[in-house]
Amino acid sequence: MTDSSAADVRTALDLLDAASTVTVLCHVQPDADTIGSGLALAIALDRAGTSVQVSFATPARLPDSMVGLPGTEFLTAPDEVRTDVDLVVTVDAGSRERLGALGDRLDGAVSLVIDHHRSNTRYGTHHLIDPAAESTTAVLAALFDAGNVVVDRDLAHCLFAGLVTDTGSFRWVRPGTHLLAERLLATGIDAAAITRSLLDTHPFGWLPMLGRVLGSARLVPDAAGARGLVYAVVRRADVGGLRSEEIESVVDIVRTTAEAEVAAVFKENDHGWSVSLRAKSVVDVSTTATRLGGGGHRFSAGYTVTGDVEDAVAALVAALE
Ligand SMILES: [Mn+2]
């Protein structure tokens, strides 16, 4: 289902085959695509007799919504990740910065970057990148096929987690997406339960948080060449003890605004703001985010910024011109 070059696929398989020890790195603030990819790769490598660890730099714990994924026994705390391995693989991380403190594991290492972000900066020694792929797990599915890896129920569970999340529950699809989904479903996975846990389960506190945050939403009709920007601000005080899953869900509501082509959610963090951008059909927010120091996909991207949120909004409006 993907368009990676045959040579890149062959090289990736050869690297994975030759390695006895592998570290798989997921991106910070992990989503189900990076974790599903990391765990699927770990399961497949372990079955082939390879010693493998999977890690991500922050936060300290795996998000609750992902604890039911197969392969979590391969997850390793960042400070326990081996420093000397035959191969370091990164999954779904568009730049070295997305690896956080674990980025230094690439120094002097043979590395394989597996990804689908079109803003990928090609920061490894080898790359398997398909910007047309729906998810990094779809890139992995094609890699498994090329390597004759049998995709059983456990692997299908991990691959489906990334596919259903990155396609927005199969909203953003292309020819072949549903064929891949069908293959994964045919292994007997409980797709409804996986999807509910990943995308449709929030604690009650999510509702009053949405009330506060959505109440702060603003529409800027003149922005983005008069196509419109809608944004909302998620302050620490709004969040309380809520999880990343609740915070990340906000943009999916904000982006439905009819009067705006572009949606943004400013999420307060230790250093300032982490910003999620979404576009519907015309504006390329990958370019916008890259201009502001981040990256992503054409219709879904992000970046971080310091300072007042008012200044951050003004800078975004300027970048969208
Ligand atoms: Mn992804």
PDB file of C-alpha atoms and ligand atoms in Angstrom:
ATOM      1  CA  MET A   1       0.000   0.000   0.000  1.00  0.00           C
ATOM      2  CA  THR A   2       2.982   2.333   0.007  1.00  0.00           C
ATOM      3  CA  ASP A   3       5.285   3.912  -2.510  1.00  0.00           C
ATOM      4  CA  SER A   4       8.667   3.626  -0.846  1.00  0.00           C
ATOM      5  CA  SER A   5      11.351   2.800  -3.342  1.00  0.00           C
ATOM      6  CA  ALA A   6      12.121  -0.898  -3.719  1.00  0.00           C
ATOM      7  CA  ALA A   7      15.784  -0.153  -3.034  1.00  0.00           C
ATOM      8  CA  ASP A   8      14.938   1.567   0.267  1.00  0.00           C
ATOM      9  CA  VAL A   9      12.764  -1.386   1.287  1.00  0.00           C
ATOM     10  CA  ARG A  10      15.535  -3.851   0.407  1.00  0.00           C
ATOM     11  CA  THR A  11      18.110  -1.824   2.359  1.00  0.00           C
ATOM     12  CA  ALA A  12      15.798  -1.631   5.381  1.00  0.00           C
ATOM     13  CA  LEU A  13      15.230  -5.399   5.345  1.00  0.00           C
ATOM     14  CA  ASP A  14      18.971  -6.055   5.015  1.00  0.00           C
ATOM     15  CA  LEU A  15      19.772  -3.726   7.932  1.00  0.00           C
ATOM     16  CA  LEU A  16      17.143  -5.347  10.139  1.00  0.00           C
ATOM     17  CA  ASP A  17      18.258  -8.855   9.146  1.00  0.00           C
ATOM     18  CA  ALA A  18      21.905  -8.153   9.869  1.00  0.00           C
ATOM     19  CA  ALA A  19      21.363  -6.607  13.317  1.00  0.00           C
ATOM     20  CA  SER A  20      21.538  -8.731  16.475  1.00  0.00           C
ATOM     21  CA  THR A  21      20.654  -5.814  18.755  1.00  0.00           C
ATOM     22  CA  VAL A  22      18.195  -3.069  17.842  1.00  0.00           C
ATOM     23  CA  THR A  23      16.867   0.005  19.622  1.00  0.00           C
ATOM     24  CA  VAL A  24      13.549   1.348  18.347  1.00  0.00           C
ATOM     25  CA  LEU A  25      12.866   4.994  19.191  1.00  0.00           C
ATOM     26  CA  CYS A  26       9.377   6.522  19.163  1.00  0.00           C
ATOM     27  CA  HIS A  27       8.703  10.249  19.179  1.00  0.00           C
ATOM     28  CA  VAL A  28       8.055  12.329  22.304  1.00  0.00           C
ATOM     29  CA  GLN A  29       4.428  12.730  23.449  1.00  0.00           C
ATOM     30  CA  PRO A  30       3.830   9.452  21.614  1.00  0.00           C
ATOM     31  CA  ASP A  31       0.664   8.730  19.644  1.00  0.00           C
ATOM     32  CA  ALA A  32      -0.693   5.360  18.599  1.00  0.00           C
ATOM     33  CA  ASP A  33       1.139   5.472  15.257  1.00  0.00           C
ATOM     34  CA  THR A  34       4.617   5.786  16.730  1.00  0.00           C
ATOM     35  CA  ILE A  35       3.890   3.305  19.544  1.00  0.00           C
ATOM     36  CA  GLY A  36       2.017   0.866  17.283  1.00  0.00           C
ATOM     37  CA  SER A  37       4.932   0.993  14.836  1.00  0.00           C
ATOM     38  CA  GLY A  38       7.560   0.575  17.547  1.00  0.00           C
ATOM     39  CA  LEU A  39       5.834  -2.360  19.196  1.00  0.00           C
ATOM     40  CA  ALA A  40       5.012  -4.096  15.899  1.00  0.00           C
ATOM     41  CA  LEU A  41       8.629  -3.845  14.822  1.00  0.00           C
ATOM     42  CA  ALA A  42       9.795  -5.120  18.218  1.00  0.00           C
ATOM     43  CA  ILE A  43       7.453  -8.123  18.088  1.00  0.00           C
ATOM     44  CA  ALA A  44       8.621  -9.016  14.581  1.00  0.00           C
ATOM     45  CA  LEU A  45      12.317  -8.602  15.457  1.00  0.00           C
ATOM     46  CA  ASP A  46      11.965 -10.618  18.666  1.00  0.00           C
ATOM     47  CA  ARG A  47      10.358 -13.463  16.721  1.00  0.00           C
ATOM     48  CA  ALA A  48      13.359 -13.393  14.384  1.00  0.00           C
ATOM     49  CA  GLY A  49      15.698 -13.797  17.360  1.00  0.00           C
ATOM     50  CA  THR A  50      16.823 -10.175  17.544  1.00  0.00           C
ATOM     51  CA  SER A  51      17.314  -8.493  20.916  1.00  0.00           C
ATOM     52  CA  VAL A  52      15.178  -5.344  20.861  1.00  0.00           C
ATOM     53  CA  GLN A  53      14.217  -2.441  23.118  1.00  0.00           C
ATOM     54  CA  VAL A  54      11.606   0.258  22.420  1.00  0.00           C
ATOM     55  CA  SER A  55      11.657   3.660  24.090  1.00  0.00           C
ATOM     56  CA  PHE A  56      10.457   7.267  23.988  1.00  0.00           C
ATOM     57  CA  ALA A  57      11.960  10.200  25.884  1.00  0.00           C
ATOM     58  CA  THR A  58       8.853  11.793  27.404  1.00  0.00           C
ATOM     59  CA  PRO A  59       6.515  11.495  29.223  1.00  0.00           C
ATOM     60  CA  ALA A  60       7.618   8.892  31.755  1.00  0.00           C
ATOM     61  CA  ARG A  61       4.586   6.669  31.209  1.00  0.00           C
ATOM     62  CA  LEU A  62       2.866   5.226  28.172  1.00  0.00           C
ATOM     63  CA  PRO A  63      -0.473   6.992  27.584  1.00  0.00           C
ATOM     64  CA  ASP A  64      -3.317   4.974  29.144  1.00  0.00           C
ATOM     65  CA  SER A  65      -5.108   4.549  25.834  1.00  0.00           C
ATOM     66  CA  MET A  66      -2.179   2.464  24.518  1.00  0.00           C
ATOM     67  CA  VAL A  67      -1.465   0.123  27.427  1.00  0.00           C
ATOM     68  CA  GLY A  68      -3.573  -2.614  25.812  1.00  0.00           C
ATOM     69  CA  LEU A  69      -1.319  -2.843  22.760  1.00  0.00           C
ATOM     70  CA  PRO A  70       0.664  -6.083  22.322  1.00  0.00           C
ATOM     71  CA  GLY A  71       4.434  -5.823  22.785  1.00  0.00           C
ATOM     72  CA  THR A  72       4.536  -3.379  25.703  1.00  0.00           C
ATOM     73  CA  GLU A  73       7.003  -5.760  27.384  1.00  0.00           C
ATOM     74  CA  PHE A  74       9.627  -4.364  24.988  1.00  0.00           C
ATOM     75  CA  LEU A  75       9.196  -0.813  26.323  1.00  0.00           C
ATOM     76  CA  THR A  76      12.291   0.368  28.156  1.00  0.00           C
ATOM     77  CA  ALA A  77      12.832   3.472  30.280  1.00  0.00           C
ATOM     78  CA  PRO A  78      15.027   6.037  28.449  1.00  0.00           C
ATOM     79  CA  ASP A  79      17.908   5.757  30.932  1.00  0.00           C
ATOM     80  CA  GLU A  80      17.932   1.968  30.554  1.00  0.00           C
ATOM     81  CA  VAL A  81      18.195   1.962  26.774  1.00  0.00           C
ATOM     82  CA  ARG A  82      21.428   0.276  25.655  1.00  0.00           C
ATOM     83  CA  THR A  83      23.950   2.654  24.161  1.00  0.00           C
ATOM     84  CA  ASP A  84      25.790   0.169  21.973  1.00  0.00           C
ATOM     85  CA  VAL A  85      23.510  -1.555  19.462  1.00  0.00           C
ATOM     86  CA  ASP A  86      23.916  -2.719  15.879  1.00  0.00           C
ATOM     87  CA  LEU A  87      21.029  -0.585  14.631  1.00  0.00           C
ATOM     88  CA  VAL A  88      18.857   2.283  15.872  1.00  0.00           C
ATOM     89  CA  VAL A  89      15.451   2.543  14.190  1.00  0.00           C
ATOM     90  CA  THR A  90      13.182   5.567  14.582  1.00  0.00           C
ATOM     91  CA  VAL A  91       9.469   5.310  13.812  1.00  0.00           C
ATOM     92  CA  ASP A  92       7.099   8.174  12.930  1.00  0.00           C
ATOM     93  CA  ALA A  93       9.609  10.854  13.997  1.00  0.00           C
ATOM     94  CA  GLY A  94       9.949  13.562  11.343  1.00  0.00           C
ATOM     95  CA  SER A  95      13.069  15.104  12.840  1.00  0.00           C
ATOM     96  CA  ARG A  96      15.762  14.291  15.374  1.00  0.00           C
ATOM     97  CA  GLU A  97      14.230  16.869  17.727  1.00  0.00           C
ATOM     98  CA  ARG A  98      11.085  14.710  17.899  1.00  0.00           C
ATOM     99  CA  LEU A  99      13.159  12.088  19.738  1.00  0.00           C
ATOM    100  CA  GLY A 100      13.827  14.461  22.639  1.00  0.00           C
ATOM    101  CA  ALA A 101      16.703  13.445  24.897  1.00  0.00           C
ATOM    102  CA  LEU A 102      17.018  10.095  23.084  1.00  0.00           C
ATOM    103  CA  GLY A 103      18.163  11.850  19.915  1.00  0.00           C
ATOM    104  CA  ASP A 104      21.754  11.373  21.069  1.00  0.00           C
ATOM    105  CA  ARG A 105      21.378   7.627  20.479  1.00  0.00           C
ATOM    106  CA  LEU A 106      21.816   8.424  16.787  1.00  0.00           C
ATOM    107  CA  ASP A 107      25.332   9.779  17.315  1.00  0.00           C
ATOM    108  CA  GLY A 108      27.790   7.378  15.698  1.00  0.00           C
ATOM    109  CA  ALA A 109      25.083   4.750  15.175  1.00  0.00           C
ATOM    110  CA  VAL A 110      23.841   3.025  12.047  1.00  0.00           C
ATOM    111  CA  SER A 111      20.265   4.247  11.910  1.00  0.00           C
ATOM    112  CA  LEU A 112      17.111   3.593   9.919  1.00  0.00           C
ATOM    113  CA  VAL A 113      14.405   6.255   9.835  1.00  0.00           C
ATOM    114  CA  ILE A 114      10.963   4.787   9.081  1.00  0.00           C
ATOM    115  CA  ASP A 115       8.344   7.487   8.586  1.00  0.00           C
ATOM    116  CA  HIS A 116       5.573   9.060   6.519  1.00  0.00           C
ATOM    117  CA  HIS A 117       5.994  12.775   7.370  1.00  0.00           C
ATOM    118  CA  ARG A 118       6.648  14.781   4.262  1.00  0.00           C
ATOM    119  CA  SER A 119       8.616  17.258   6.368  1.00  0.00           C
ATOM    120  CA  ASN A 120      11.045  14.468   7.382  1.00  0.00           C
ATOM    121  CA  THR A 121      14.530  15.944   7.609  1.00  0.00           C
ATOM    122  CA  ARG A 122      16.326  12.672   6.717  1.00  0.00           C
ATOM    123  CA  TYR A 123      18.406  12.723   9.877  1.00  0.00           C
ATOM    124  CA  GLY A 124      19.500   9.068   9.890  1.00  0.00           C
ATOM    125  CA  THR A 125      22.081   7.095   7.956  1.00  0.00           C
ATOM    126  CA  HIS A 126      19.336   5.176   6.088  1.00  0.00           C
ATOM    127  CA  HIS A 127      15.713   6.062   5.347  1.00  0.00           C
ATOM    128  CA  LEU A 128      12.429   4.365   4.539  1.00  0.00           C
ATOM    129  CA  ILE A 129      10.036   7.264   4.103  1.00  0.00           C
ATOM    130  CA  ASP A 130       6.746   7.249   2.206  1.00  0.00           C
ATOM    131  CA  PRO A 131       4.970  10.616   2.452  1.00  0.00           C
ATOM    132  CA  ALA A 132       1.941   9.121   0.677  1.00  0.00           C
ATOM    133  CA  ALA A 133       1.432   6.464   3.353  1.00  0.00           C
ATOM    134  CA  GLU A 134      -1.515   6.897   5.708  1.00  0.00           C
ATOM    135  CA  SER A 135       0.549   6.027   8.763  1.00  0.00           C
ATOM    136  CA  THR A 136       3.978   4.781   9.696  1.00  0.00           C
ATOM    137  CA  THR A 137       2.281   1.482  10.508  1.00  0.00           C
ATOM    138  CA  ALA A 138       1.235   1.321   6.822  1.00  0.00           C
ATOM    139  CA  VAL A 139       4.897   1.746   5.833  1.00  0.00           C
ATOM    140  CA  LEU A 140       5.720  -1.094   8.215  1.00  0.00           C
ATOM    141  CA  ALA A 141       2.945  -3.289   6.800  1.00  0.00           C
ATOM    142  CA  ALA A 142       4.531  -2.966   3.357  1.00  0.00           C
ATOM    143  CA  LEU A 143       7.960  -3.680   4.841  1.00  0.00           C
ATOM    144  CA  PHE A 144       6.629  -6.804   6.566  1.00  0.00           C
ATOM    145  CA  ASP A 145       5.096  -7.982   3.280  1.00  0.00           C
ATOM    146  CA  ALA A 146       8.371  -7.473   1.443  1.00  0.00           C
ATOM    147  CA  GLY A 147      10.202  -9.397   4.175  1.00  0.00           C
ATOM    148  CA  ASN A 148       7.640 -12.220   4.313  1.00  0.00           C
ATOM    149  CA  VAL A 149       6.797 -11.431   7.932  1.00  0.00           C
ATOM    150  CA  VAL A 150       3.487 -13.073   8.816  1.00  0.00           C
ATOM    151  CA  VAL A 151       1.098 -10.442  10.157  1.00  0.00           C
ATOM    152  CA  ASP A 152      -0.835 -12.237  12.867  1.00  0.00           C
ATOM    153  CA  ARG A 153      -3.337 -10.849  15.340  1.00  0.00           C
ATOM    154  CA  ASP A 154      -0.771  -9.171  17.612  1.00  0.00           C
ATOM    155  CA  LEU A 155       1.029  -7.449  14.759  1.00  0.00           C
ATOM    156  CA  ALA A 156      -2.320  -6.512  13.190  1.00  0.00           C
ATOM    157  CA  HIS A 157      -3.459  -4.948  16.478  1.00  0.00           C
ATOM    158  CA  CYS A 158      -0.385  -2.677  16.558  1.00  0.00           C
ATOM    159  CA  LEU A 159      -0.595  -1.797  12.861  1.00  0.00           C
ATOM    160  CA  PHE A 160      -4.325  -1.062  13.063  1.00  0.00           C
ATOM    161  CA  ALA A 161      -3.769   1.255  16.044  1.00  0.00           C
ATOM    162  CA  GLY A 162      -1.600   3.552  13.922  1.00  0.00           C
ATOM    163  CA  LEU A 163      -3.812   3.266  10.856  1.00  0.00           C
ATOM    164  CA  VAL A 164      -7.098   4.099  12.584  1.00  0.00           C
ATOM    165  CA  THR A 165      -5.526   6.993  14.500  1.00  0.00           C
ATOM    166  CA  ASP A 166      -3.630   8.650  11.659  1.00  0.00           C
ATOM    167  CA  THR A 167      -6.572   8.341   9.247  1.00  0.00           C
ATOM    168  CA  GLY A 168      -8.903   9.934  11.811  1.00  0.00           C
ATOM    169  CA  SER A 169     -11.004   6.771  11.992  1.00  0.00           C
ATOM    170  CA  PHE A 170     -10.742   6.268   8.221  1.00  0.00           C
ATOM    171  CA  ARG A 171     -11.726   9.803   7.254  1.00  0.00           C
ATOM    172  CA  TRP A 172      -8.438  10.550   5.458  1.00  0.00           C
ATOM    173  CA  VAL A 173      -7.924   7.574   3.207  1.00  0.00           C
ATOM    174  CA  ARG A 174      -6.753   6.671  -0.271  1.00  0.00           C
ATOM    175  CA  PRO A 175      -7.156   3.676  -2.570  1.00  0.00           C
ATOM    176  CA  GLY A 176      -5.705   0.731  -0.692  1.00  0.00           C
ATOM    177  CA  THR A 177      -6.333   1.999   2.834  1.00  0.00           C
ATOM    178  CA  HIS A 178      -9.379  -0.186   3.326  1.00  0.00           C
ATOM    179  CA  LEU A 179      -7.649  -3.183   1.775  1.00  0.00           C
ATOM    180  CA  LEU A 180      -4.955  -2.901   4.431  1.00  0.00           C
ATOM    181  CA  ALA A 181      -7.611  -2.461   7.114  1.00  0.00           C
ATOM    182  CA  GLU A 182      -9.459  -5.525   5.813  1.00  0.00           C
ATOM    183  CA  ARG A 183      -6.301  -7.650   5.995  1.00  0.00           C
ATOM    184  CA  LEU A 184      -5.720  -6.554   9.584  1.00  0.00           C
ATOM    185  CA  LEU A 185      -9.369  -7.131  10.565  1.00  0.00           C
ATOM    186  CA  ALA A 186      -9.276 -10.621   9.062  1.00  0.00           C
ATOM    187  CA  THR A 187      -6.752 -11.656  11.735  1.00  0.00           C
ATOM    188  CA  GLY A 188      -9.542 -11.386  14.315  1.00  0.00           C
ATOM    189  CA  ILE A 189      -8.622  -8.137  16.060  1.00  0.00           C
ATOM    190  CA  ASP A 190     -11.411  -6.331  17.923  1.00  0.00           C
ATOM    191  CA  ALA A 191     -11.311  -3.106  15.919  1.00  0.00           C
ATOM    192  CA  ALA A 192     -14.218  -1.515  17.782  1.00  0.00           C
ATOM    193  CA  ALA A 193     -12.541  -2.033  21.155  1.00  0.00           C
ATOM    194  CA  ILE A 194      -9.143  -0.844  19.888  1.00  0.00           C
ATOM    195  CA  THR A 195     -10.679   2.291  18.378  1.00  0.00           C
ATOM    196  CA  ARG A 196     -12.818   3.034  21.421  1.00  0.00           C
ATOM    197  CA  SER A 197      -9.807   2.798  23.717  1.00  0.00           C
ATOM    198  CA  LEU A 198      -7.584   4.938  21.467  1.00  0.00           C
ATOM    199  CA  LEU A 199     -10.033   7.598  20.300  1.00  0.00           C
ATOM    200  CA  ASP A 200     -13.373   7.449  22.062  1.00  0.00           C
ATOM    201  CA  THR A 201     -12.711   7.165  25.783  1.00  0.00           C
ATOM    202  CA  HIS A 202     -12.267  10.141  28.105  1.00  0.00           C
ATOM    203  CA  PRO A 203     -12.788  10.698  31.836  1.00  0.00           C
ATOM    204  CA  PHE A 204     -15.724  12.859  32.894  1.00  0.00           C
ATOM    205  CA  GLY A 205     -13.383  15.802  33.555  1.00  0.00           C
ATOM    206  CA  TRP A 206     -12.918  16.073  29.789  1.00  0.00           C
ATOM    207  CA  LEU A 207     -16.390  17.585  29.444  1.00  0.00           C
ATOM    208  CA  PRO A 208     -15.932  20.625  31.736  1.00  0.00           C
ATOM    209  CA  MET A 209     -12.423  21.113  30.257  1.00  0.00           C
ATOM    210  CA  LEU A 210     -13.953  21.275  26.782  1.00  0.00           C
ATOM    211  CA  GLY A 211     -16.514  23.731  28.107  1.00  0.00           C
ATOM    212  CA  ARG A 212     -13.790  26.117  29.275  1.00  0.00           C
ATOM    213  CA  VAL A 213     -11.463  25.691  26.313  1.00  0.00           C
ATOM    214  CA  LEU A 214     -14.079  25.816  23.559  1.00  0.00           C
ATOM    215  CA  GLY A 215     -15.604  28.847  25.277  1.00  0.00           C
ATOM    216  CA  SER A 216     -12.296  30.611  24.600  1.00  0.00           C
ATOM    217  CA  ALA A 217     -12.258  29.793  20.878  1.00  0.00           C
ATOM    218  CA  ARG A 218     -11.777  32.698  18.486  1.00  0.00           C
ATOM    219  CA  LEU A 219     -12.448  33.077  14.778  1.00  0.00           C
ATOM    220  CA  VAL A 220     -10.126  35.186  12.606  1.00  0.00           C
ATOM    221  CA  PRO A 221     -11.977  35.387   9.278  1.00  0.00           C
ATOM    222  CA  ASP A 222      -9.291  37.441   7.490  1.00  0.00           C
ATOM    223  CA  ALA A 223      -6.452  35.021   8.239  1.00  0.00           C
ATOM    224  CA  ALA A 224      -4.980  32.548   5.733  1.00  0.00           C
ATOM    225  CA  GLY A 225      -5.897  34.694   2.737  1.00  0.00           C
ATOM    226  CA  ALA A 226      -9.446  35.253   4.071  1.00  0.00           C
ATOM    227  CA  ARG A 227     -10.039  31.497   4.259  1.00  0.00           C
ATOM    228  CA  GLY A 228     -10.238  31.846   8.011  1.00  0.00           C
ATOM    229  CA  LEU A 229      -8.428  30.671  11.141  1.00  0.00           C
ATOM    230  CA  VAL A 230     -10.126  29.309  14.248  1.00  0.00           C
ATOM    231  CA  TYR A 231      -8.110  28.764  17.401  1.00  0.00           C
ATOM    232  CA  ALA A 232      -8.494  27.768  21.022  1.00  0.00           C
ATOM    233  CA  VAL A 233      -6.117  27.958  23.980  1.00  0.00           C
ATOM    234  CA  VAL A 234      -5.605  25.128  26.459  1.00  0.00           C
ATOM    235  CA  ARG A 235      -4.064  26.601  29.606  1.00  0.00           C
ATOM    236  CA  ARG A 236      -2.600  24.513  32.403  1.00  0.00           C
ATOM    237  CA  ALA A 237      -5.411  25.665  34.670  1.00  0.00           C
ATOM    238  CA  ASP A 238      -7.945  24.203  32.222  1.00  0.00           C
ATOM    239  CA  VAL A 239      -6.321  20.802  32.183  1.00  0.00           C
ATOM    240  CA  GLY A 240      -6.011  19.819  35.843  1.00  0.00           C
ATOM    241  CA  GLY A 241      -5.039  16.157  35.996  1.00  0.00           C
ATOM    242  CA  LEU A 242      -6.321  15.293  32.539  1.00  0.00           C
ATOM    243  CA  ARG A 243      -4.246  13.145  30.187  1.00  0.00           C
ATOM    244  CA  SER A 244      -2.625  13.969  26.875  1.00  0.00           C
ATOM    245  CA  GLU A 245      -5.499  12.113  25.193  1.00  0.00           C
ATOM    246  CA  GLU A 246      -7.971  14.734  26.430  1.00  0.00           C
ATOM    247  CA  ILE A 247      -5.747  17.653  25.394  1.00  0.00           C
ATOM    248  CA  GLU A 248      -5.033  16.225  21.937  1.00  0.00           C
ATOM    249  CA  SER A 249      -8.755  15.702  21.302  1.00  0.00           C
ATOM    250  CA  VAL A 250      -9.526  19.435  21.372  1.00  0.00           C
ATOM    251  CA  VAL A 251      -8.261  20.177  17.874  1.00  0.00           C
ATOM    252  CA  ASP A 252     -10.549  17.526  16.400  1.00  0.00           C
ATOM    253  CA  ILE A 253     -13.528  19.552  17.597  1.00  0.00           C
ATOM    254  CA  VAL A 254     -12.115  22.986  16.766  1.00  0.00           C
ATOM    255  CA  ARG A 255     -11.218  21.949  13.202  1.00  0.00           C
ATOM    256  CA  THR A 256     -14.866  21.249  12.334  1.00  0.00           C
ATOM    257  CA  THR A 257     -15.598  25.015  12.230  1.00  0.00           C
ATOM    258  CA  ALA A 258     -17.186  25.780   8.856  1.00  0.00           C
ATOM    259  CA  GLU A 259     -15.915  29.373   8.669  1.00  0.00           C
ATOM    260  CA  ALA A 260     -12.222  28.450   8.944  1.00  0.00           C
ATOM    261  CA  GLU A 261      -9.886  26.562   6.619  1.00  0.00           C
ATOM    262  CA  VAL A 262      -7.205  26.393   9.333  1.00  0.00           C
ATOM    263  CA  ALA A 263      -7.601  25.357  12.973  1.00  0.00           C
ATOM    264  CA  ALA A 264      -5.027  25.813  15.722  1.00  0.00           C
ATOM    265  CA  VAL A 265      -4.897  24.763  19.353  1.00  0.00           C
ATOM    266  CA  PHE A 266      -2.309  26.367  21.636  1.00  0.00           C
ATOM    267  CA  LYS A 267      -1.420  23.989  24.474  1.00  0.00           C
ATOM    268  CA  GLU A 268       0.518  25.421  27.418  1.00  0.00           C
ATOM    269  CA  ASN A 269       3.631  23.434  28.413  1.00  0.00           C
ATOM    270  CA  ASP A 270       6.727  23.931  30.581  1.00  0.00           C
ATOM    271  CA  HIS A 271       8.419  26.188  28.046  1.00  0.00           C
ATOM    272  CA  GLY A 272       5.546  27.961  26.350  1.00  0.00           C
ATOM    273  CA  TRP A 273       3.112  26.526  23.861  1.00  0.00           C
ATOM    274  CA  SER A 274       2.858  23.444  21.775  1.00  0.00           C
ATOM    275  CA  VAL A 275       0.656  24.178  18.778  1.00  0.00           C
ATOM    276  CA  SER A 276      -1.457  21.751  16.750  1.00  0.00           C
ATOM    277  CA  LEU A 277      -2.453  22.884  13.264  1.00  0.00           C
ATOM    278  CA  ARG A 278      -5.095  21.392  10.985  1.00  0.00           C
ATOM    279  CA  ALA A 279      -6.235  22.392   7.501  1.00  0.00           C
ATOM    280  CA  LYS A 280      -9.139  21.160   5.435  1.00  0.00           C
ATOM    281  CA  SER A 281      -8.249  21.200   1.781  1.00  0.00           C
ATOM    282  CA  VAL A 282      -6.302  24.195   0.480  1.00  0.00           C
ATOM    283  CA  VAL A 283      -3.732  25.445   2.957  1.00  0.00           C
ATOM    284  CA  ASP A 284      -0.562  23.365   3.482  1.00  0.00           C
ATOM    285  CA  VAL A 285       0.054  23.580   7.252  1.00  0.00           C
ATOM    286  CA  SER A 286       3.173  21.417   6.927  1.00  0.00           C
ATOM    287  CA  THR A 287       4.839  24.411   5.266  1.00  0.00           C
ATOM    288  CA  THR A 288       3.457  26.786   7.899  1.00  0.00           C
ATOM    289  CA  ALA A 289       4.681  24.591  10.763  1.00  0.00           C
ATOM    290  CA  THR A 290       8.097  24.128   9.176  1.00  0.00           C
ATOM    291  CA  ARG A 291       8.394  27.919   8.839  1.00  0.00           C
ATOM    292  CA  LEU A 292       7.681  28.171  12.582  1.00  0.00           C
ATOM    293  CA  GLY A 293      10.251  25.514  13.521  1.00  0.00           C
ATOM    294  CA  GLY A 294       8.048  22.412  13.484  1.00  0.00           C
ATOM    295  CA  GLY A 295       6.763  20.050  10.845  1.00  0.00           C
ATOM    296  CA  GLY A 296       4.145  17.504   9.914  1.00  0.00           C
ATOM    297  CA  HIS A 297       1.773  16.617   7.131  1.00  0.00           C
ATOM    298  CA  ARG A 298      -0.062  18.734   4.597  1.00  0.00           C
ATOM    299  CA  PHE A 299      -3.283  18.881   6.632  1.00  0.00           C
ATOM    300  CA  SER A 300      -1.935  18.119  10.106  1.00  0.00           C
ATOM    301  CA  ALA A 301       1.194  19.643  11.598  1.00  0.00           C
ATOM    302  CA  GLY A 302       2.622  21.222  14.725  1.00  0.00           C
ATOM    303  CA  TYR A 303       5.354  23.307  16.302  1.00  0.00           C
ATOM    304  CA  THR A 304       6.367  24.799  19.640  1.00  0.00           C
ATOM    305  CA  VAL A 305       6.746  28.444  20.584  1.00  0.00           C
ATOM    306  CA  THR A 306       7.655  30.478  23.679  1.00  0.00           C
ATOM    307  CA  GLY A 307       6.229  33.764  24.975  1.00  0.00           C
ATOM    308  CA  ASP A 308       2.721  35.171  25.261  1.00  0.00           C
ATOM    309  CA  VAL A 309      -0.059  33.353  23.503  1.00  0.00           C
ATOM    310  CA  GLU A 310      -1.208  36.634  21.919  1.00  0.00           C
ATOM    311  CA  ASP A 311       2.196  36.967  20.243  1.00  0.00           C
ATOM    312  CA  ALA A 312       2.086  33.325  19.196  1.00  0.00           C
ATOM    313  CA  VAL A 313      -1.315  33.851  17.548  1.00  0.00           C
ATOM    314  CA  ALA A 314      -0.025  36.948  15.745  1.00  0.00           C
ATOM    315  CA  ALA A 315       3.021  35.018  14.510  1.00  0.00           C
ATOM    316  CA  LEU A 316       0.792  32.232  13.237  1.00  0.00           C
ATOM    317  CA  VAL A 317      -1.485  34.651  11.414  1.00  0.00           C
ATOM    318  CA  ALA A 318       1.595  36.222   9.802  1.00  0.00           C
ATOM    319  CA  ALA A 319       2.972  32.804   8.800  1.00  0.00           C
ATOM    320  CA  LEU A 320      -0.351  31.892   7.188  1.00  0.00           C
ATOM    321  CA  GLU A 321      -0.265  34.930   4.869  1.00  0.00           C
TER     322      GLU A 321
HETATM  323 MN    MN B   1       2.065   9.007  11.970  1.00  0.00          MN
END
